[in-house]
mmCIF file of C-alpha atoms in Angstrom:
data_model
loop_
_atom_site.group_PDB
_atom_site.id
_atom_site.type_symbol
_atom_site.label_atom_id
_atom_site.label_comp_id
_atom_site.label_asym_id
_atom_site.label_seq_id
_atom_site.Cartn_x
_atom_site.Cartn_y
_atom_site.Cartn_z
ATOM 1 C CA UNK A 22 -104.646 76.487 -33.881
ATOM 2 C CA UNK A 23 -107.384 77.576 -31.511
ATOM 3 C CA UNK A 24 -109.193 80.742 -32.401
ATOM 4 C CA UNK A 25 -111.844 82.910 -30.768
ATOM 5 C CA UNK A 26 -113.586 85.667 -32.682
ATOM 6 C CA UNK A 27 -115.967 88.330 -31.458
ATOM 7 C CA UNK A 28 -117.924 90.942 -33.405
ATOM 8 C CA UNK A 29 -115.103 92.787 -35.110
ATOM 9 C CA UNK A 30 -116.827 96.168 -35.368
ATOM 10 C CA UNK A 31 -117.968 98.320 -32.533
ATOM 11 C CA UNK A 32 -121.661 97.927 -31.794
ATOM 12 C CA UNK A 33 -123.868 100.989 -31.381
ATOM 13 C CA UNK A 34 -127.457 100.606 -30.244
ATOM 14 C CA UNK A 35 -130.256 102.809 -28.998
ATOM 15 C CA UNK A 36 -131.089 102.878 -25.310
ATOM 16 C CA UNK A 37 -133.802 100.390 -24.425
ATOM 17 C CA UNK A 38 -132.965 97.982 -27.237
ATOM 18 C CA UNK A 39 -131.369 94.562 -26.849
ATOM 19 C CA UNK A 40 -127.650 94.304 -27.581
ATOM 20 C CA UNK A 41 -126.434 90.974 -28.937
ATOM 21 C CA UNK A 42 -122.735 90.161 -28.960
ATOM 22 C CA UNK A 43 -121.248 87.110 -30.647
ATOM 23 C CA UNK A 44 -118.337 84.862 -29.734
ATOM 24 C CA UNK A 45 -117.296 82.146 -32.205
ATOM 25 C CA UNK A 46 -114.569 79.600 -31.671
ATOM 26 C CA UNK A 47 -112.738 77.022 -33.776
ATOM 27 C CA UNK A 48 -110.437 74.078 -33.129
ATOM 28 C CA UNK A 49 -111.370 74.017 -29.474
ATOM 29 C CA UNK A 50 -113.866 72.425 -27.095
ATOM 30 C CA UNK A 51 -114.188 74.639 -24.037
ATOM 31 C CA UNK A 52 -115.599 73.242 -20.835
ATOM 32 C CA UNK A 53 -116.685 76.697 -19.713
ATOM 33 C CA UNK A 54 -117.309 80.022 -21.340
ATOM 34 C CA UNK A 55 -117.326 83.298 -19.448
ATOM 35 C CA UNK A 56 -118.207 86.859 -20.348
ATOM 36 C CA UNK A 57 -116.397 89.837 -18.872
ATOM 37 C CA UNK A 58 -116.927 93.577 -18.997
ATOM 38 C CA UNK A 59 -113.984 95.950 -19.350
ATOM 39 C CA UNK A 60 -114.171 99.700 -18.905
ATOM 40 C CA UNK A 61 -111.411 101.961 -20.306
ATOM 41 C CA UNK A 62 -108.270 101.821 -18.175
ATOM 42 C CA UNK A 63 -109.666 99.115 -15.899
ATOM 43 C CA UNK A 64 -109.286 95.380 -15.522
ATOM 44 C CA UNK A 65 -111.998 93.036 -16.819
ATOM 45 C CA UNK A 66 -114.859 92.217 -14.458
ATOM 46 C CA UNK A 67 -116.625 88.842 -14.506
ATOM 47 C CA UNK A 68 -120.286 88.813 -15.556
ATOM 48 C CA UNK A 69 -121.494 85.290 -16.336
ATOM 49 C CA UNK A 70 -120.310 81.715 -16.724
ATOM 50 C CA UNK A 71 -121.954 79.019 -18.831
ATOM 51 C CA UNK A 72 -120.903 75.377 -18.920
ATOM 52 C CA UNK A 73 -120.715 73.211 -22.024
ATOM 53 C CA UNK A 74 -123.780 71.196 -20.987
ATOM 54 C CA UNK A 75 -125.895 74.323 -20.440
ATOM 55 C CA UNK A 76 -127.825 75.992 -23.247
ATOM 56 C CA UNK A 77 -128.677 79.268 -21.555
ATOM 57 C CA UNK A 78 -127.847 81.255 -18.434
ATOM 58 C CA UNK A 79 -129.503 84.451 -17.174
ATOM 59 C CA UNK A 80 -128.594 87.115 -14.675
ATOM 60 C CA UNK A 81 -130.848 90.162 -14.361
ATOM 61 C CA UNK A 82 -130.779 91.853 -17.822
ATOM 62 C CA UNK A 83 -128.027 89.572 -19.108
ATOM 63 C CA UNK A 84 -128.466 86.318 -20.996
ATOM 64 C CA UNK A 85 -125.813 83.994 -22.398
ATOM 65 C CA UNK A 86 -126.336 81.072 -24.753
ATOM 66 C CA UNK A 87 -123.832 78.364 -25.640
ATOM 67 C CA UNK A 88 -124.195 76.305 -28.817
ATOM 68 C CA UNK A 89 -121.473 73.638 -28.967
ATOM 69 C CA UNK A 90 -122.747 72.386 -32.329
ATOM 70 C CA UNK A 91 -122.212 75.715 -34.050
ATOM 71 C CA UNK A 92 -119.324 76.639 -31.701
ATOM 72 C CA UNK A 93 -120.892 79.929 -30.739
ATOM 73 C CA UNK A 94 -121.952 81.900 -27.700
ATOM 74 C CA UNK A 95 -124.346 84.836 -27.785
ATOM 75 C CA UNK A 96 -124.410 87.479 -25.071
ATOM 76 C CA UNK A 97 -127.576 89.584 -24.773
ATOM 77 C CA UNK A 98 -128.181 92.754 -22.778
ATOM 78 C CA UNK A 99 -131.879 93.562 -22.674
ATOM 79 C CA UNK A 100 -133.289 97.046 -22.023
ATOM 80 C CA UNK A 101 -129.814 98.452 -22.620
ATOM 81 C CA UNK A 102 -128.686 101.592 -20.810
ATOM 82 C CA UNK A 103 -125.870 104.088 -21.510
ATOM 83 C CA UNK A 104 -124.122 102.663 -18.420
ATOM 84 C CA UNK A 105 -123.800 99.354 -20.300
ATOM 85 C CA UNK A 106 -121.334 101.014 -22.702
ATOM 86 C CA UNK A 107 -118.046 99.119 -22.372
ATOM 87 C CA UNK A 108 -115.975 96.428 -24.049
ATOM 88 C CA UNK A 109 -117.214 92.887 -23.529
ATOM 89 C CA UNK A 110 -114.829 89.937 -23.653
ATOM 90 C CA UNK A 111 -115.564 86.247 -23.971
ATOM 91 C CA UNK A 112 -113.215 83.787 -22.314
ATOM 92 C CA UNK A 113 -112.966 80.067 -22.814
ATOM 93 C CA UNK A 114 -111.607 77.556 -20.343
ATOM 94 C CA UNK A 115 -110.709 73.987 -21.078
ATOM 95 C CA UNK A 116 -107.207 72.649 -20.862
ATOM 96 C CA UNK A 117 -106.099 76.138 -21.906
ATOM 97 C CA UNK A 118 -107.442 79.643 -21.476
ATOM 98 C CA UNK A 119 -108.349 81.999 -24.312
ATOM 99 C CA UNK A 120 -109.855 85.467 -24.480
ATOM 100 C CA UNK A 121 -111.606 86.932 -27.483
ATOM 101 C CA UNK A 122 -110.556 90.331 -28.810
ATOM 102 C CA UNK A 123 -113.607 92.013 -27.321
ATOM 103 C CA UNK A 124 -116.559 93.957 -28.703
ATOM 104 C CA UNK A 125 -116.963 97.639 -27.923
ATOM 105 C CA UNK A 126 -120.594 98.438 -27.130
ATOM 106 C CA UNK A 127 -121.979 101.976 -27.101
ATOM 107 C CA UNK A 128 -125.544 102.544 -25.938
ATOM 108 C CA UNK A 129 -126.876 105.820 -27.302
ATOM 109 C CA UNK A 130 -129.343 107.752 -25.112
ATOM 110 C CA UNK J 8 -110.167 93.079 1.200
ATOM 111 C CA UNK J 9 -108.055 94.631 -1.568
ATOM 112 C CA UNK J 10 -108.420 91.794 -4.116
ATOM 113 C CA UNK J 11 -105.634 91.818 -6.729
ATOM 114 C CA UNK J 12 -103.132 94.659 -6.469
ATOM 115 C CA UNK J 13 -100.646 95.526 -9.203
ATOM 116 C CA UNK J 14 -97.713 97.921 -9.066
ATOM 117 C CA UNK J 15 -96.604 100.091 -10.710
ATOM 118 C CA UNK J 16 -99.593 101.469 -12.619
ATOM 119 C CA UNK J 17 -97.387 103.176 -15.197
ATOM 120 C CA UNK J 18 -93.759 102.758 -16.193
ATOM 121 C CA UNK J 19 -91.509 103.903 -19.016
ATOM 122 C CA UNK J 20 -88.450 101.780 -19.754
ATOM 123 C CA UNK J 21 -85.565 102.188 -22.127
ATOM 124 C CA UNK J 22 -84.687 99.382 -24.498
ATOM 125 C CA UNK J 23 -82.529 96.810 -22.719
ATOM 126 C CA UNK J 24 -83.603 97.746 -19.195
ATOM 127 C CA UNK J 25 -85.175 95.234 -16.834
ATOM 128 C CA UNK J 26 -87.991 95.539 -14.355
ATOM 129 C CA UNK J 27 -90.455 93.573 -12.278
ATOM 130 C CA UNK J 28 -94.211 94.033 -12.265
ATOM 131 C CA UNK J 29 -95.606 93.169 -8.864
ATOM 132 C CA UNK J 30 -98.895 91.338 -8.259
ATOM 133 C CA UNK J 31 -100.383 90.493 -4.864
ATOM 134 C CA UNK J 32 -103.738 88.954 -4.010
ATOM 135 C CA UNK J 33 -105.268 88.661 -0.555
ATOM 136 C CA UNK J 34 -108.020 86.151 -1.375
ATOM 137 C CA UNK J 35 -105.893 83.017 -0.835
ATOM 138 C CA UNK J 36 -106.446 81.990 -4.462
ATOM 139 C CA UNK J 37 -104.298 79.164 -5.706
ATOM 140 C CA UNK J 38 -104.312 80.067 -9.414
ATOM 141 C CA UNK J 39 -102.681 83.261 -10.669
ATOM 142 C CA UNK J 40 -102.131 84.596 -14.183
ATOM 143 C CA UNK J 41 -100.330 87.273 -16.137
ATOM 144 C CA UNK J 42 -101.897 88.639 -19.315
ATOM 145 C CA UNK J 43 -100.890 91.342 -21.724
ATOM 146 C CA UNK J 44 -103.382 93.400 -23.702
ATOM 147 C CA UNK J 45 -102.421 95.304 -26.824
ATOM 148 C CA UNK J 46 -104.735 97.891 -28.454
ATOM 149 C CA UNK J 47 -107.581 96.203 -30.331
ATOM 150 C CA UNK J 48 -106.393 92.793 -29.242
ATOM 151 C CA UNK J 49 -107.627 90.375 -26.667
ATOM 152 C CA UNK J 50 -105.819 89.309 -23.547
ATOM 153 C CA UNK J 51 -102.873 87.033 -24.214
ATOM 154 C CA UNK J 52 -101.726 84.681 -21.464
ATOM 155 C CA UNK J 53 -98.028 85.095 -20.609
ATOM 156 C CA UNK J 54 -97.541 82.805 -17.606
ATOM 157 C CA UNK J 55 -99.705 81.187 -14.999
ATOM 158 C CA UNK J 56 -99.289 79.414 -11.674
ATOM 159 C CA UNK J 57 -101.476 76.782 -10.031
ATOM 160 C CA UNK J 58 -99.882 77.206 -6.631
ATOM 161 C CA UNK J 59 -96.769 78.266 -4.775
ATOM 162 C CA UNK J 60 -93.655 76.865 -6.406
ATOM 163 C CA UNK J 61 -95.435 75.928 -9.658
ATOM 164 C CA UNK J 62 -95.427 78.039 -12.815
ATOM 165 C CA UNK J 63 -96.074 77.324 -16.473
ATOM 166 C CA UNK J 64 -95.894 79.106 -19.799
ATOM 167 C CA UNK J 65 -98.897 80.533 -21.523
ATOM 168 C CA UNK J 66 -99.345 81.669 -25.090
ATOM 169 C CA UNK J 67 -96.674 84.434 -25.221
ATOM 170 C CA UNK J 68 -93.938 83.742 -22.606
ATOM 171 C CA UNK J 69 -90.853 84.886 -24.521
ATOM 172 C CA UNK J 70 -89.026 87.770 -22.871
ATOM 173 C CA UNK J 71 -90.669 87.230 -19.488
ATOM 174 C CA UNK J 72 -90.032 85.256 -16.322
ATOM 175 C CA UNK J 73 -92.146 84.576 -13.245
ATOM 176 C CA UNK J 74 -91.809 83.079 -9.809
ATOM 177 C CA UNK J 75 -94.339 82.047 -7.175
ATOM 178 C CA UNK J 76 -92.704 81.699 -3.787
ATOM 179 C CA UNK J 77 -95.893 82.438 -1.839
ATOM 180 C CA UNK J 78 -99.621 82.044 -2.461
ATOM 181 C CA UNK J 79 -100.081 85.816 -2.404
ATOM 182 C CA UNK J 80 -97.376 87.053 -4.782
ATOM 183 C CA UNK J 81 -96.774 86.438 -8.475
ATOM 184 C CA UNK J 82 -94.194 88.899 -9.877
ATOM 185 C CA UNK J 83 -93.522 89.187 -13.611
ATOM 186 C CA UNK J 84 -89.959 89.928 -14.643
ATOM 187 C CA UNK J 85 -89.048 91.617 -17.925
ATOM 188 C CA UNK J 86 -85.423 91.107 -18.926
ATOM 189 C CA UNK J 87 -83.882 93.243 -21.689
ATOM 190 C CA UNK J 88 -87.036 95.227 -22.461
ATOM 191 C CA UNK J 89 -87.976 95.612 -26.128
ATOM 192 C CA UNK J 90 -90.494 97.955 -27.828
ATOM 193 C CA UNK J 91 -92.646 94.885 -28.591
ATOM 194 C CA UNK J 92 -93.265 94.588 -24.838
ATOM 195 C CA UNK J 93 -95.079 97.913 -24.765
ATOM 196 C CA UNK J 94 -98.503 96.878 -23.520
ATOM 197 C CA UNK J 95 -100.926 96.868 -20.626
ATOM 198 C CA UNK J 96 -100.277 93.979 -18.248
ATOM 199 C CA UNK J 97 -102.988 92.433 -16.125
ATOM 200 C CA UNK J 98 -102.599 90.061 -13.239
ATOM 201 C CA UNK J 99 -105.521 87.825 -12.301
ATOM 202 C CA UNK J 100 -106.333 85.178 -9.728
ATOM 203 C CA UNK J 101 -108.826 82.345 -9.430
ATOM 204 C CA UNK J 102 -109.944 80.075 -6.628
ATOM 205 C CA UNK J 103 -110.399 76.710 -8.290
ATOM 206 C CA UNK J 104 -110.798 74.934 -4.980
ATOM 207 C CA UNK J 105 -114.345 75.999 -4.271
ATOM 208 C CA UNK J 106 -117.021 73.462 -5.006
ATOM 209 C CA UNK J 107 -119.407 76.095 -6.304
ATOM 210 C CA UNK J 108 -117.152 76.876 -9.224
ATOM 211 C CA UNK J 109 -118.015 80.055 -11.059
ATOM 212 C CA UNK J 110 -114.915 80.390 -13.169
ATOM 213 C CA UNK J 111 -114.551 83.966 -12.067
ATOM 214 C CA UNK J 112 -111.153 85.508 -12.668
ATOM 215 C CA UNK J 113 -110.358 88.487 -10.448
ATOM 216 C CA UNK J 114 -108.231 91.070 -12.235
ATOM 217 C CA UNK J 115 -105.978 93.830 -11.040
ATOM 218 C CA UNK J 116 -106.240 97.334 -12.482
ATOM 219 C CA UNK J 117 -103.359 96.826 -14.869
ATOM 220 C CA UNK J 118 -99.818 98.106 -15.351
ATOM 221 C CA UNK J 119 -99.185 100.229 -18.436
ATOM 222 C CA UNK J 120 -95.643 99.723 -19.701
ATOM 223 C CA UNK J 121 -93.964 101.712 -22.464
ATOM 224 C CA UNK J 122 -90.559 100.695 -23.839
ATOM 225 C CA UNK J 123 -88.740 103.428 -25.772
#
């Protein structure tokens, strides 16, 4: 069956460093991969989309890569800030829709 | 422009009771979805709809029913509530018709349901 896995542990990093979150998938070939941010008690908010034929996508301090050979997406936040602390979810779209379990990121001042 | 609106925000049900979670979007999106999110788990798709009058099952449809009589509304019905349905429910919508497709799902703020 299809499976999506994100960093299982919470990720703590120092302010100013680059946070890297991982999303791995198996038994699936998504056409699109999206990353969302979710704050406690709120609905997820869309951040970035990357298509299967794209290697990298950037938006301000965010960068997403998509490696269909290794079935992995990496999500980077450069120059991280305490306000970036949240849970980040990857989402895959093909003929079905799947969310990862999320990675909780804490940026320490 | 309110986006996706869910009601109620919180609800406590007794085992065996029924209720409907309401979801309305004012963006004229054709696709709508219901997800549930359990602690430490990702979002699981319950049901989705690609337009008025069309619904389909997602990953975890058992114990739920939906209808889509209008573009705006996509209510989720829980029949005979069970403790396993204690969760946070999110409604989302998507406009697949735009040529500049971004894949952006718009989510409501969630409905927290507890079944005792």
